[in-house]
Amino acid sequence: MPFASQLGIELRKAEPGEVIGSLAYSPRLCTAGGVLHGGALMTLADTLGAVCAYLNLPPGGRTATTTSATNFLRPVGAGSVTGTATPVHLGRSVIVVRIDVTDAHGKLAATTTQTQAVLPGPQERRT
């Protein structure tokens, strides 16, 4: 995932029931106030949610994010953040994933609920 690696997102665990990744604090990812930008936290959540959805697809399936809602609960001004994605619903047409992002002290900094469409593979497309 080129964009995620460009930001420094690292996958720590990738299994269908749980995906864990992290993002280190960097001034280049901050707001003018010196805290991690919400977009950086959302990118971590989106990346982990997409990996979780992908790992739960049927054979040959593809996925795309259709909705993503993030609640920011505390600022992150140092250390790193860790995201944990877990599937909430594994349906035939949608997968819903929850991603909790914690700060270096294990405190919840943001939580995201993401819906991913389950799409057929290229060979299964209807014309």
PDB file of C-alpha atoms in Angstrom:
ATOM      1  CA  MET A   1       0.000   0.000   0.000  1.00  0.00           C
ATOM      2  CA  PRO A   2       2.196   2.829  -1.292  1.00  0.00           C
ATOM      3  CA  PHE A   3       0.361   5.755   0.352  1.00  0.00           C
ATOM      4  CA  ALA A   4       0.327   4.080   3.771  1.00  0.00           C
ATOM      5  CA  SER A   5       4.018   3.242   3.598  1.00  0.00           C
ATOM      6  CA  GLN A   6       4.778   6.807   2.488  1.00  0.00           C
ATOM      7  CA  LEU A   7       3.273   8.013   5.786  1.00  0.00           C
ATOM      8  CA  GLY A   8       5.165   5.400   7.777  1.00  0.00           C
ATOM      9  CA  ILE A   9       2.284   3.071   8.661  1.00  0.00           C
ATOM     10  CA  GLU A  10       3.545  -0.335   9.742  1.00  0.00           C
ATOM     11  CA  LEU A  11       1.476  -3.519   9.903  1.00  0.00           C
ATOM     12  CA  ARG A  12       2.130  -5.529  13.059  1.00  0.00           C
ATOM     13  CA  LYS A  13      -0.509  -8.254  12.674  1.00  0.00           C
ATOM     14  CA  ALA A  14      -2.794  -9.154   9.784  1.00  0.00           C
ATOM     15  CA  GLU A  15      -5.354 -11.893  10.398  1.00  0.00           C
ATOM     16  CA  PRO A  16      -9.043 -12.029   9.403  1.00  0.00           C
ATOM     17  CA  GLY A  17     -10.189 -11.431  12.993  1.00  0.00           C
ATOM     18  CA  GLU A  18      -7.729  -8.657  13.863  1.00  0.00           C
ATOM     19  CA  VAL A  19      -5.402  -6.292  12.052  1.00  0.00           C
ATOM     20  CA  ILE A  20      -2.948  -4.164  14.048  1.00  0.00           C
ATOM     21  CA  GLY A  21      -0.753  -1.381  12.760  1.00  0.00           C
ATOM     22  CA  SER A  22       1.044   1.699  13.999  1.00  0.00           C
ATOM     23  CA  LEU A  23       2.031   5.198  12.978  1.00  0.00           C
ATOM     24  CA  ALA A  24       4.861   7.111  14.650  1.00  0.00           C
ATOM     25  CA  TYR A  25       4.419  10.734  15.666  1.00  0.00           C
ATOM     26  CA  SER A  26       6.196  13.059  13.264  1.00  0.00           C
ATOM     27  CA  PRO A  27       6.048  16.861  13.040  1.00  0.00           C
ATOM     28  CA  ARG A  28       5.387  16.484   9.288  1.00  0.00           C
ATOM     29  CA  LEU A  29       2.073  14.742  10.124  1.00  0.00           C
ATOM     30  CA  CYS A  30       0.904  17.409  12.589  1.00  0.00           C
ATOM     31  CA  THR A  31      -1.390  20.393  12.735  1.00  0.00           C
ATOM     32  CA  ALA A  32      -0.048  23.868  13.467  1.00  0.00           C
ATOM     33  CA  GLY A  33      -0.715  23.019  17.135  1.00  0.00           C
ATOM     34  CA  GLY A  34       1.786  20.153  17.128  1.00  0.00           C
ATOM     35  CA  VAL A  35      -0.677  17.265  17.378  1.00  0.00           C
ATOM     36  CA  LEU A  36      -1.116  14.466  14.852  1.00  0.00           C
ATOM     37  CA  HIS A  37      -3.470  15.617  12.115  1.00  0.00           C
ATOM     38  CA  GLY A  38      -6.874  13.938  12.068  1.00  0.00           C
ATOM     39  CA  GLY A  39      -6.219  12.953   8.468  1.00  0.00           C
ATOM     40  CA  ALA A  40      -3.169  10.963   9.567  1.00  0.00           C
ATOM     41  CA  LEU A  41      -5.244   9.121  12.180  1.00  0.00           C
ATOM     42  CA  MET A  42      -7.989   8.516   9.609  1.00  0.00           C
ATOM     43  CA  THR A  43      -5.453   7.198   7.100  1.00  0.00           C
ATOM     44  CA  LEU A  44      -4.195   4.699   9.676  1.00  0.00           C
ATOM     45  CA  ALA A  45      -7.783   3.612  10.388  1.00  0.00           C
ATOM     46  CA  ASP A  46      -8.700   3.394   6.690  1.00  0.00           C
ATOM     47  CA  THR A  47      -5.611   1.352   5.902  1.00  0.00           C
ATOM     48  CA  LEU A  48      -6.193  -1.143   8.703  1.00  0.00           C
ATOM     49  CA  GLY A  49      -9.918  -1.373   7.938  1.00  0.00           C
ATOM     50  CA  ALA A  50      -9.196  -2.094   4.283  1.00  0.00           C
ATOM     51  CA  VAL A  51      -6.706  -4.834   5.163  1.00  0.00           C
ATOM     52  CA  CYS A  52      -9.213  -6.385   7.576  1.00  0.00           C
ATOM     53  CA  ALA A  53     -11.960  -6.313   4.936  1.00  0.00           C
ATOM     54  CA  TYR A  54      -9.612  -7.749   2.302  1.00  0.00           C
ATOM     55  CA  LEU A  55      -8.685 -10.659   4.569  1.00  0.00           C
ATOM     56  CA  ASN A  56     -12.389 -11.487   4.944  1.00  0.00           C
ATOM     57  CA  LEU A  57     -13.338 -11.394   1.261  1.00  0.00           C
ATOM     58  CA  PRO A  58     -14.596 -14.417  -0.633  1.00  0.00           C
ATOM     59  CA  PRO A  59     -12.090 -15.891  -3.121  1.00  0.00           C
ATOM     60  CA  GLY A  60     -11.498 -13.493  -6.009  1.00  0.00           C
ATOM     61  CA  GLY A  61     -13.401 -10.664  -4.325  1.00  0.00           C
ATOM     62  CA  ARG A  62     -12.342  -7.033  -4.093  1.00  0.00           C
ATOM     63  CA  THR A  63     -13.292  -4.274  -1.698  1.00  0.00           C
ATOM     64  CA  ALA A  64     -13.724  -0.506  -1.587  1.00  0.00           C
ATOM     65  CA  THR A  65     -14.518   1.807   1.299  1.00  0.00           C
ATOM     66  CA  THR A  66     -18.025   3.243   0.990  1.00  0.00           C
ATOM     67  CA  THR A  67     -18.333   5.035   4.351  1.00  0.00           C
ATOM     68  CA  SER A  68     -15.984   5.891   7.167  1.00  0.00           C
ATOM     69  CA  ALA A  69     -16.892   7.783  10.346  1.00  0.00           C
ATOM     70  CA  THR A  70     -14.241   8.786  12.874  1.00  0.00           C
ATOM     71  CA  ASN A  71     -14.684  10.177  16.372  1.00  0.00           C
ATOM     72  CA  PHE A  72     -11.602  11.951  17.717  1.00  0.00           C
ATOM     73  CA  LEU A  73     -11.347  11.562  21.481  1.00  0.00           C
ATOM     74  CA  ARG A  74      -7.946  12.987  22.473  1.00  0.00           C
ATOM     75  CA  PRO A  75      -5.013  14.740  20.838  1.00  0.00           C
ATOM     76  CA  VAL A  76      -1.762  12.904  20.218  1.00  0.00           C
ATOM     77  CA  GLY A  77       1.296  15.108  20.688  1.00  0.00           C
ATOM     78  CA  ALA A  78       4.088  12.536  20.991  1.00  0.00           C
ATOM     79  CA  GLY A  79       4.937   8.843  20.699  1.00  0.00           C
ATOM     80  CA  SER A  80       3.082   6.630  18.279  1.00  0.00           C
ATOM     81  CA  VAL A  81      -0.469   5.512  17.729  1.00  0.00           C
ATOM     82  CA  THR A  82      -1.632   1.934  17.338  1.00  0.00           C
ATOM     83  CA  GLY A  83      -4.747   0.927  15.479  1.00  0.00           C
ATOM     84  CA  THR A  84      -6.653  -2.304  15.962  1.00  0.00           C
ATOM     85  CA  ALA A  85      -9.222  -3.289  13.336  1.00  0.00           C
ATOM     86  CA  THR A  86     -11.839  -5.943  14.027  1.00  0.00           C
ATOM     87  CA  PRO A  87     -14.731  -7.050  11.835  1.00  0.00           C
ATOM     88  CA  VAL A  88     -18.195  -6.174  13.125  1.00  0.00           C
ATOM     89  CA  HIS A  89     -20.210  -7.604  10.227  1.00  0.00           C
ATOM     90  CA  LEU A  90     -19.115  -9.954   7.446  1.00  0.00           C
ATOM     91  CA  GLY A  91     -21.899  -9.944   4.868  1.00  0.00           C
ATOM     92  CA  ARG A  92     -22.196 -10.931   1.226  1.00  0.00           C
ATOM     93  CA  SER A  93     -22.349  -7.326   0.003  1.00  0.00           C
ATOM     94  CA  VAL A  94     -20.764  -5.305   2.828  1.00  0.00           C
ATOM     95  CA  ILE A  95     -18.151  -5.723   5.517  1.00  0.00           C
ATOM     96  CA  VAL A  96     -18.201  -3.412   8.543  1.00  0.00           C
ATOM     97  CA  VAL A  97     -14.995  -2.896  10.504  1.00  0.00           C
ATOM     98  CA  ARG A  98     -14.311  -1.014  13.729  1.00  0.00           C
ATOM     99  CA  ILE A  99     -10.873   0.494  14.210  1.00  0.00           C
ATOM    100  CA  ASP A 100      -9.724   1.767  17.608  1.00  0.00           C
ATOM    101  CA  VAL A 101      -6.660   4.017  17.631  1.00  0.00           C
ATOM    102  CA  THR A 102      -4.787   4.324  20.922  1.00  0.00           C
ATOM    103  CA  ASP A 103      -1.928   6.594  21.939  1.00  0.00           C
ATOM    104  CA  ALA A 104       1.416   5.510  23.380  1.00  0.00           C
ATOM    105  CA  HIS A 105      -0.206   5.211  26.830  1.00  0.00           C
ATOM    106  CA  GLY A 106      -2.961   2.903  25.586  1.00  0.00           C
ATOM    107  CA  LYS A 107      -5.632   5.622  25.800  1.00  0.00           C
ATOM    108  CA  LEU A 108      -8.274   5.711  23.088  1.00  0.00           C
ATOM    109  CA  ALA A 109      -7.485   8.627  20.753  1.00  0.00           C
ATOM    110  CA  ALA A 110      -9.984   7.872  17.964  1.00  0.00           C
ATOM    111  CA  THR A 111     -12.467   5.267  16.885  1.00  0.00           C
ATOM    112  CA  THR A 112     -13.623   4.633  13.334  1.00  0.00           C
ATOM    113  CA  THR A 113     -16.472   2.599  11.927  1.00  0.00           C
ATOM    114  CA  GLN A 114     -15.943   1.753   8.289  1.00  0.00           C
ATOM    115  CA  THR A 115     -18.167   0.075   5.700  1.00  0.00           C
ATOM    116  CA  GLN A 116     -16.497  -1.739   2.831  1.00  0.00           C
ATOM    117  CA  ALA A 117     -18.348  -2.912  -0.282  1.00  0.00           C
ATOM    118  CA  VAL A 118     -17.741  -6.511  -1.312  1.00  0.00           C
ATOM    119  CA  LEU A 119     -17.122  -6.410  -5.067  1.00  0.00           C
ATOM    120  CA  PRO A 120     -16.792  -9.278  -7.519  1.00  0.00           C
ATOM    121  CA  GLY A 121     -13.388 -10.036  -8.965  1.00  0.00           C
ATOM    122  CA  PRO A 122     -12.604  -8.965 -12.555  1.00  0.00           C
ATOM    123  CA  GLN A 123     -13.564 -12.371 -13.948  1.00  0.00           C
ATOM    124  CA  GLU A 124     -16.968 -12.197 -12.225  1.00  0.00           C
ATOM    125  CA  ARG A 125     -18.037  -8.761 -13.514  1.00  0.00           C
ATOM    126  CA  ARG A 126     -21.383  -8.461 -15.189  1.00  0.00           C
ATOM    127  CA  THR A 127     -21.584  -6.653 -18.502  1.00  0.00           C
TER     128      THR A 127
END
